[in-house]
Amino acid sequence: MNNLIVKNASQVVTCSGFAGKRGKEMSDLQVIENGTVVVTGGVISHVLKEGESIPINPSHYKVISAEGKALLPGFVDPHTHFVFGGYREEEFAWRMRGDSYMDIMNRGGGIVNTTRATRAASEDELFAVGKQRLDAMMQLGITTVEGKSGYGLDKETELKQLRVMRRLNEEHPVDIVSTFMGAHATPAEWKDREDEFIDFNINEVMPVVKQEKLAECADIFCEKNVFTTGQSRRYLTAARKHGFKLKIHADEIVSFGGAELAAELGCLSADHLLQASDEGIRAMAQEGVVATLLPLTAFSLREEFARARTMIQNNCMVALATDFNPGSSFSASVPLLFALACIYMKMSPEEAVTAFTINSAAAVGRADKIGSIDVGKQGDLVLLKFPSYKFLPYHVGMNIVDTVIKNGKEYSEE
Ligand code: NIG
Ligand code: FE
């Protein structure tokens, strides 16, 4: 039935809106004190102020008393690589000893290391680990997650990863937005033939992904010693012709013109951006490209954090994501994400909440359906154990999620 009333929440943090928010707009969460939210048939049907009531028959609804608890939109994680085989704990230890992420990648570790394990894994094995990871994310309040292929780097395995995500989307309550990332790295069999590998992706893999409706977005790792801006332009332009929404891993390790390219192509989002130039930031704001920042990655790689303040001052739409993956950020820790965003990237709690709800919904092209508590949106909600959203960064590293509601159905912490 999926009819539910969340009654008298100390705060209903609506994040109200149907599009991503820019600059100063990110500070306004449109909070209703002591509010009530009604979900009917899985969809938000009423958002009520204190004392407001409506003529519904409560016997048709499950009622949750939310006194002393803040209610938010379900979190949207707009950048992850959560379907993969194997782990890379040795590489983490090497990095702690001083090796860089790129050194390890250039000597045959990194993404291609995970590619070996992902090629070797069966579809059922990937499904099983994917499911466990989604369960963990959901306990942290994530109700929609973007997931990328890119650990196949051959046709068969890229399709396998995407099919696993399709099955997970059908069978798991968390919604999945799938992204084709055939150009994540160049595998050994294409070494020094990057241009041909891009052609292979464009001509052999992309059309099948499109035909089988296996992904909504396409993404590429635009970075020194990975794929050039020229190769990225070619790949993304072809993806656009196929009707994919465009994403790009941009300016992560060096300033490389990725943000500028994202603006030129009108990408939905540009992600990482640790080294994005002033020019690139202005261009993204101008063209409405969502700047998706990944503080858990900067933290795990011991890199400087992205310049969130400069981006917000320049009127960008800033989103946050975990980047959950086996290499640069083996974490989907929402609590740590909020803490790093506020403590190190100097975002306000309000900006961070906007960035992980309505703006992250915009980063996956779904701001009209999720990411806020507005009538007509999916009944995806998170109830906190504390009375204010301000506890999210403040209770550093602690999971303060009390109840997750997905399409009006309640999932309580055991
Ligand atoms: O977003 N930078 C490229 N891709 C991923 C890391 C993937 C990996 O190391 O396995 C990222 O950080
Ligand atoms: Fe990534």
mmCIF file of N, CA and C and ligand atoms in Angstrom, residues 79 81 148 184 249 272 294 323 325, ligand 2:
data_model
loop_
_atom_site.group_PDB
_atom_site.id
_atom_site.type_symbol
_atom_site.label_atom_id
_atom_site.label_comp_id
_atom_site.label_asym_id
_atom_site.label_seq_id
_atom_site.Cartn_x
_atom_site.Cartn_y
_atom_site.Cartn_z
ATOM 1 N N HIS A 79 27.600 9.617 -7.506
ATOM 2 C CA HIS A 79 28.850 9.155 -8.147
ATOM 3 C C HIS A 79 29.430 8.001 -7.333
ATOM 4 N N HIS A 81 31.173 3.713 -7.878
ATOM 5 C CA HIS A 81 31.567 2.572 -8.725
ATOM 6 C C HIS A 81 31.372 1.349 -7.827
ATOM 7 N N LYS A 148 28.574 3.156 -11.801
ATOM 8 C CA LYS A 148 29.236 3.164 -13.109
ATOM 9 C C LYS A 148 29.774 1.790 -13.468
ATOM 10 N N HIS A 184 37.307 4.210 -18.666
ATOM 11 C CA HIS A 184 37.752 4.452 -17.280
ATOM 12 C C HIS A 184 39.272 4.356 -17.193
ATOM 13 N N HIS A 249 34.880 12.608 -15.250
ATOM 14 C CA HIS A 249 35.841 12.689 -14.149
ATOM 15 C C HIS A 249 36.863 13.748 -14.571
ATOM 16 N N HIS A 272 34.847 15.368 -9.183
ATOM 17 C CA HIS A 272 36.184 15.496 -8.562
ATOM 18 C C HIS A 272 36.556 16.971 -8.488
ATOM 19 N N LEU A 294 33.846 15.172 -4.213
ATOM 20 C CA LEU A 294 34.010 13.844 -3.615
ATOM 21 C C LEU A 294 35.037 13.899 -2.483
ATOM 22 N N ASP A 323 31.732 8.550 -4.094
ATOM 23 C CA ASP A 323 32.713 7.934 -5.016
ATOM 24 C C ASP A 323 33.060 6.501 -4.597
ATOM 25 N N ASN A 325 34.332 3.162 -4.257
ATOM 26 C CA ASN A 325 35.055 2.327 -5.232
ATOM 27 C C ASN A 325 36.188 1.614 -4.503
HETATM 28 FE FE FE B 2 34.775 8.023 -9.795
#
